[in-house]
Tab-separated table of C-alpha atoms in Angstrom:
chain	number	residue	atom	x	y	z
U	1	MET	CA	-52.268	35.894	-51.695
U	2	ALA	CA	-55.534	36.307	-49.782
U	3	PHE	CA	-57.126	33.370	-47.981
U	4	ALA	CA	-60.824	33.433	-47.031
U	5	ILE	CA	-61.630	31.417	-43.903
U	6	ALA	CA	-65.239	30.598	-44.842
U	7	SER	CA	-65.721	26.866	-45.516
U	8	LYS	CA	-62.189	26.071	-44.335
U	9	CYS	CA	-61.249	23.367	-41.812
U	10	ALA	CA	-59.039	24.226	-38.851
U	11	ILE	CA	-57.301	22.718	-35.843
U	12	VAL	CA	-56.975	25.002	-32.812
U	13	THR	CA	-54.683	23.722	-30.069
U	14	GLY	CA	-55.415	24.721	-26.492
U	15	GLY	CA	-58.859	25.708	-27.707
U	16	ALA	CA	-60.761	25.059	-24.490
U	17	SER	CA	-59.938	28.467	-23.014
U	18	GLY	CA	-58.305	31.864	-23.452
U	19	ILE	CA	-57.175	33.222	-26.804
U	20	SER	CA	-57.579	29.804	-28.401
U	21	LEU	CA	-61.244	29.511	-27.423
U	22	ALA	CA	-61.954	33.066	-28.575
U	23	PHE	CA	-60.325	32.241	-31.905
U	24	ALA	CA	-62.192	28.950	-32.317
U	25	LYS	CA	-65.445	30.796	-31.665
U	26	LEU	CA	-64.565	33.455	-34.245
U	27	LEU	CA	-63.670	30.839	-36.854
U	28	VAL	CA	-67.036	29.102	-36.634
U	29	GLN	CA	-68.800	32.474	-36.719
U	30	LYS	CA	-66.988	33.155	-40.000
U	31	GLY	CA	-68.065	29.858	-41.540
U	32	ALA	CA	-65.161	27.530	-40.764
U	33	LYS	CA	-65.262	24.111	-39.139
U	34	VAL	CA	-62.953	23.582	-36.174
U	35	VAL	CA	-61.394	20.758	-34.201
U	36	VAL	CA	-60.298	21.862	-30.739
U	37	ALA	CA	-57.359	19.944	-29.276
U	38	ASP	CA	-56.864	20.184	-25.530
U	39	LEU	CA	-56.424	18.075	-22.421
U	40	GLN	CA	-60.004	18.622	-21.324
U	41	ARG	CA	-63.164	20.482	-22.185
U	42	THR	CA	-64.370	23.520	-20.277
U	43	PRO	CA	-67.907	24.777	-19.630
U	44	ALA	CA	-67.303	27.614	-22.093
U	45	LEU	CA	-66.231	25.183	-24.817
U	46	ASP	CA	-69.150	22.874	-24.024
U	47	GLU	CA	-71.543	25.779	-24.483
U	48	LEU	CA	-70.003	26.673	-27.836
U	49	MET	CA	-70.169	23.055	-28.994
U	50	LYS	CA	-73.816	22.896	-27.954
U	51	GLN	CA	-74.595	26.016	-29.991
U	52	ARG	CA	-72.547	24.961	-33.042
U	53	GLN	CA	-72.570	21.169	-32.857
U	54	ASP	CA	-72.126	20.741	-36.613
U	55	ASP	CA	-69.173	23.113	-36.785
U	56	ILE	CA	-66.890	22.460	-33.818
U	57	PHE	CA	-65.479	19.216	-32.466
U	58	PHE	CA	-63.191	18.181	-29.628
U	59	GLN	CA	-60.259	15.779	-29.613
U	60	LYS	CA	-58.636	15.146	-26.246
U	61	THR	CA	-54.922	15.565	-26.908
U	62	ASP	CA	-51.728	15.772	-24.916
U	63	LEU	CA	-49.813	17.783	-27.485
U	64	THR	CA	-46.455	16.809	-25.993
U	65	GLN	CA	-47.095	13.189	-27.008
U	66	TRP	CA	-46.377	12.882	-30.707
U	67	ASP	CA	-48.543	9.794	-31.154
U	68	GLN	CA	-51.484	11.866	-29.940
U	69	LEU	CA	-50.574	14.623	-32.394
U	70	HIS	CA	-50.723	12.065	-35.201
U	71	ASP	CA	-54.105	10.913	-33.875
U	72	LEU	CA	-55.323	14.525	-33.859
U	73	PHE	CA	-54.564	14.956	-37.546
U	74	LYS	CA	-56.137	11.598	-38.389
U	75	PHE	CA	-59.274	12.548	-36.448
U	76	THR	CA	-59.498	15.919	-38.188
U	77	LYS	CA	-59.049	14.497	-41.668
U	78	ASN	CA	-61.569	11.731	-40.991
U	79	ARG	CA	-64.093	14.233	-39.618
U	80	LEU	CA	-63.483	17.243	-41.873
U	81	GLY	CA	-61.467	15.871	-44.790
U	82	LYS	CA	-58.431	18.164	-44.587
U	83	VAL	CA	-56.506	20.656	-42.478
U	84	ASP	CA	-56.604	24.090	-44.119
U	85	VAL	CA	-55.501	25.931	-40.975
U	86	LEU	CA	-53.454	24.887	-37.973
U	87	CYS	CA	-53.472	27.326	-35.078
U	88	ASN	CA	-50.660	26.496	-32.657
U	89	SER	CA	-51.997	28.450	-29.696
U	90	ALA	CA	-51.555	26.055	-26.768
U	91	GLY	CA	-48.922	27.188	-24.281
U	92	VAL	CA	-47.985	27.719	-20.659
U	93	PHE	CA	-46.318	30.627	-18.868
U	94	GLU	CA	-43.641	28.770	-16.912
U	95	PRO	CA	-45.979	27.303	-14.273
U	96	PRO	CA	-44.750	25.900	-10.933
U	97	TRP	CA	-44.690	22.368	-12.355
U	98	SER	CA	-42.332	23.348	-15.191
U	99	ASN	CA	-40.216	26.214	-13.947
U	100	PHE	CA	-36.510	26.830	-14.536
U	101	TRP	CA	-35.887	28.238	-11.066
U	102	LYS	CA	-38.077	25.862	-9.069
U	103	ASP	CA	-36.285	23.044	-10.934
U	104	THR	CA	-38.656	20.185	-10.114
U	105	GLU	CA	-38.408	18.220	-13.378
U	106	GLU	CA	-36.072	15.289	-13.869
U	107	THR	CA	-36.317	14.308	-17.546
U	108	SER	CA	-37.390	17.368	-19.551
U	109	TYR	CA	-38.917	20.834	-19.279
U	110	LYS	CA	-42.572	20.169	-20.042
U	111	SER	CA	-43.186	23.839	-20.820
U	112	ILE	CA	-40.592	23.628	-23.615
U	113	ASP	CA	-42.134	20.366	-24.803
U	114	LEU	CA	-45.492	22.132	-25.161
U	115	ASN	CA	-44.495	25.641	-26.220
U	116	VAL	CA	-41.852	24.581	-28.735
U	117	SER	CA	-41.564	20.882	-29.588
U	118	ALA	CA	-45.299	20.219	-29.903
U	119	LEU	CA	-45.724	23.358	-32.018
U	120	MET	CA	-42.919	22.330	-34.353
U	121	LYS	CA	-44.173	18.766	-34.764
U	122	GLY	CA	-47.727	19.938	-35.349
U	123	THR	CA	-46.432	22.328	-37.986
U	124	ARG	CA	-44.604	19.497	-39.732
U	125	LEU	CA	-47.746	17.376	-39.827
U	126	ALA	CA	-49.769	20.289	-41.217
U	127	ILE	CA	-47.199	20.916	-43.939
U	128	ARG	CA	-47.318	17.253	-44.906
U	129	ASP	CA	-51.090	17.504	-45.323
U	130	GLN	CA	-51.212	20.872	-47.081
U	131	ILE	CA	-48.369	20.359	-49.532
U	132	THR	CA	-50.340	17.685	-51.387
U	133	ARG	CA	-52.714	20.381	-52.652
U	134	VAL	CA	-50.216	22.541	-54.532
U	135	SER	CA	-48.976	22.630	-58.090
U	136	PRO	CA	-45.234	22.601	-58.763
U	137	PRO	CA	-43.530	25.683	-57.259
U	138	PRO	CA	-43.621	28.616	-57.287
U	139	SER	CA	-47.160	28.862	-55.951
U	140	THR	CA	-49.656	31.498	-57.052
U	141	ARG	CA	-52.164	30.971	-54.224
U	142	THR	CA	-52.330	30.216	-50.506
U	143	VAL	CA	-53.438	26.618	-49.986
U	144	GLY	CA	-53.061	26.499	-46.208
U	145	VAL	CA	-52.079	28.542	-43.173
U	146	ILE	CA	-50.166	27.700	-40.010
U	147	LEU	CA	-50.619	30.355	-37.337
U	148	ASN	CA	-48.307	30.300	-34.334
U	149	VAL	CA	-48.859	32.235	-31.119
U	150	SER	CA	-45.647	33.850	-29.915
U	151	SER	CA	-45.462	36.675	-27.353
U	152	LEU	CA	-43.964	40.072	-26.641
U	153	ALA	CA	-41.724	38.073	-24.310
U	154	ALA	CA	-39.881	36.836	-27.400
U	155	GLN	CA	-38.435	40.328	-27.816
U	156	PHE	CA	-36.940	40.864	-24.373
U	157	PRO	CA	-35.427	38.791	-21.548
U	158	LEU	CA	-37.461	37.767	-18.520
U	159	PHE	CA	-35.051	36.748	-15.772
U	160	ASN	CA	-37.783	35.103	-13.716
U	161	GLN	CA	-39.350	33.265	-16.704
U	162	PRO	CA	-36.372	32.227	-18.873
U	163	LEU	CA	-38.083	29.131	-20.264
U	164	TYR	CA	-41.110	31.121	-21.390
U	165	CYS	CA	-39.290	33.975	-23.114
U	166	SER	CA	-36.849	31.528	-24.739
U	167	SER	CA	-39.680	29.322	-25.967
U	168	LYS	CA	-41.497	32.260	-27.529
U	169	ALA	CA	-38.291	33.538	-29.137
U	170	ALA	CA	-38.000	30.072	-30.657
U	171	VAL	CA	-41.566	30.308	-31.981
U	172	SER	CA	-40.857	33.646	-33.677
U	173	ALA	CA	-37.585	32.414	-35.167
U	174	PHE	CA	-39.214	29.186	-36.355
U	175	THR	CA	-42.003	31.150	-38.043
U	176	ARG	CA	-39.537	33.388	-39.866
U	177	ALA	CA	-37.442	30.400	-40.933
U	178	LEU	CA	-40.436	28.877	-42.728
U	179	ALA	CA	-41.260	32.029	-44.718
U	180	PRO	CA	-40.190	30.511	-48.098
U	181	LEU	CA	-42.952	27.906	-47.869
U	182	HIS	CA	-45.424	30.591	-48.877
U	183	LYS	CA	-43.982	31.628	-52.217
U	184	GLU	CA	-42.786	28.134	-53.095
U	185	PHE	CA	-45.726	25.968	-52.015
U	186	GLY	CA	-48.524	28.320	-50.939
U	187	ILE	CA	-48.252	27.358	-47.262
U	188	LYS	CA	-48.334	30.511	-45.146
U	189	VAL	CA	-46.632	30.225	-41.754
U	190	VAL	CA	-47.215	33.340	-39.660
U	191	ALA	CA	-47.341	34.346	-36.000
U	192	VAL	CA	-48.930	36.829	-33.646
U	193	ALA	CA	-47.067	38.101	-30.581
U	194	PRO	CA	-49.612	39.366	-28.040
U	195	GLY	CA	-48.845	41.509	-25.040
U	196	ASN	CA	-50.661	41.176	-21.718
U	197	VAL	CA	-53.827	39.190	-22.377
U	198	ALA	CA	-56.523	38.412	-19.808
U	199	THR	CA	-56.428	34.602	-19.995
U	200	PRO	CA	-56.003	31.593	-17.655
U	201	LEU	CA	-52.353	31.485	-18.793
U	202	TRP	CA	-51.560	34.022	-16.090
U	203	THR	CA	-50.658	32.325	-12.833
U	204	GLU	CA	-51.125	33.905	-9.427
U	205	ASP	CA	-47.405	34.702	-9.374
U	206	ILE	CA	-47.473	36.650	-12.609
U	207	LYS	CA	-50.570	38.614	-11.558
U	208	LYS	CA	-48.350	40.287	-8.986
U	209	VAL	CA	-46.529	42.222	-11.692
U	210	PHE	CA	-49.548	44.332	-12.655
U	211	ARG	CA	-50.461	47.705	-11.232
U	212	ALA	CA	-53.975	49.075	-11.411
U	213	ASP	CA	-53.035	51.289	-14.368
U	214	ASP	CA	-51.500	48.478	-16.442
U	215	VAL	CA	-53.711	47.562	-19.402
U	216	VAL	CA	-54.620	44.031	-20.456
U	217	ILE	CA	-55.895	42.895	-23.834
U	218	GLN	CA	-59.047	40.819	-24.153
U	219	PRO	CA	-58.752	37.434	-25.920
U	220	GLU	CA	-61.323	38.499	-28.507
U	221	GLU	CA	-59.106	41.400	-29.572
U	222	VAL	CA	-56.226	39.034	-30.244
U	223	ALA	CA	-58.527	36.603	-32.057
U	224	ASP	CA	-59.621	39.382	-34.431
U	225	VAL	CA	-55.993	40.072	-35.317
U	226	MET	CA	-55.289	36.359	-35.754
U	227	LEU	CA	-58.065	36.108	-38.320
U	228	ARG	CA	-56.753	39.177	-40.103
U	229	VAL	CA	-53.278	37.675	-40.332
U	230	ILE	CA	-54.659	34.427	-41.733
U	231	GLU	CA	-56.849	36.039	-44.381
U	232	GLY	CA	-54.877	39.125	-45.376
U	233	ALA	CA	-52.599	39.192	-48.400
U	234	GLU	CA	-50.591	41.928	-46.656
U	235	TYR	CA	-49.294	39.339	-44.162
U	236	PRO	CA	-46.992	37.005	-46.110
U	237	GLY	CA	-45.350	33.898	-44.740
U	238	GLY	CA	-42.795	34.672	-42.053
U	239	THR	CA	-44.788	37.584	-40.609
U	240	VAL	CA	-44.617	38.020	-36.833
U	241	LEU	CA	-47.221	40.597	-35.814
U	242	GLU	CA	-47.140	42.214	-32.387
U	243	VAL	CA	-50.541	42.764	-30.750
U	244	THR	CA	-51.004	45.341	-27.994
U	245	LYS	CA	-54.090	47.281	-26.932
U	246	GLY	CA	-55.662	48.749	-30.046
U	247	ARG	CA	-52.612	48.430	-32.292
U	248	THR	CA	-50.382	46.015	-34.152
U	249	ARG	CA	-46.798	46.170	-35.396
U	250	PHE	CA	-44.663	44.037	-37.697
U	251	LEU	CA	-41.784	42.595	-35.687
U	252	ALA	CA	-38.378	42.279	-37.269
U	253	VAL	CA	-35.521	40.424	-35.591
U	254	ASP	CA	-34.140	43.705	-34.264
U	255	SER	CA	-37.434	45.461	-33.438
U	256	PRO	CA	-37.352	47.565	-30.263
U	257	VAL	CA	-39.239	46.431	-27.185
U	258	ALA	CA	-42.947	47.255	-27.197
U	259	SER	CA	-44.350	50.084	-25.103
U	260	GLY	CA	-47.767	51.508	-24.352
U	261	PRO	CA	-51.118	49.971	-23.310
U	262	GLY	CA	-51.074	46.198	-23.172
U	263	ALA	CA	-47.283	46.014	-23.042
U	264	THR	CA	-46.429	47.129	-19.513
U	265	THR	CA	-46.044	45.069	-16.344
U	266	SER	CA	-45.049	47.744	-13.885
U	267	ASN	CA	-44.372	45.518	-10.883
U	268	MET	CA	-42.105	43.017	-12.632
U	269	GLY	CA	-39.502	43.732	-9.967
U	270	VAL	CA	-41.659	41.872	-7.436
U	271	ILE	CA	-41.127	38.456	-8.983
U	272	TYR	CA	-37.572	39.378	-9.965
U	273	ASP	CA	-36.835	39.835	-6.274
U	274	GLU	CA	-38.588	36.561	-5.451
U	275	THR	CA	-36.321	34.734	-7.883
U	276	ILE	CA	-33.241	36.307	-6.330
U	277	THR	CA	-34.463	35.210	-2.891
U	278	LEU	CA	-35.015	31.657	-4.106
U	279	LEU	CA	-31.497	31.499	-5.536
U	280	ASP	CA	-29.993	32.939	-2.373
U	281	GLN	CA	-31.740	30.252	-0.344
U	282	GLU	CA	-30.337	27.647	-2.714
U	283	ARG	CA	-26.870	29.156	-2.277
U	284	GLN	CA	-27.086	28.718	1.478
U	285	LYS	CA	-28.056	25.042	1.444
């Protein structure tokens, strides 16, 4: 069931920068209208909104606060009338303020709240909106799409970033679990799993893992694949599509770990050793 993006209405979370901004820009270029949800605007987003002021809008949103998620959907429906596409692309790569090993949080892991809980709640709200547009099941057309951004990290363990790889594994599993929504109600829930992308998500710590010959993927390359997954009939609900440099691959639960350009971080041992040192210091306290 193909799904043309032209004239559709979309929410893009985390859309002020990185992959999300590249995707929001691509959507408006293809004729969609977009609401960007993020904590703050950026100069790059401001420039896009200036150029396409009738097509892209901003709603300040802390996605971890469910009341603000509800407000986001209300704003979008009031402004655009409906939510044809939800792109759950906001996320963090285990930053210092929400890090399993640094262990500074007292009430919850905020990175899990954002990477997993906010994504799941946003998905539920999108389903509630989209399901009103379908005939009794089974469906013969795609009425809406929910696109989640997972990661290659979902496929293999990262000792120094256990929250991140676990959160992305949850995103992939969640996407697969919702596969029946497509054939029953025409709601397509799919995911992309990018490799090493040149975005602000990378902290200074994680930049240490790259060697000069490691390849990174540009956000625009991932955005192109995201659009393809949304529109293409060959990507049914439950699809998790790996994205590395110049190629894609369907990921099954037992798919082997990715290799090749855009998938390698040759100096990963550097931050592995740093984590071991941190734990040894903790042991000696």
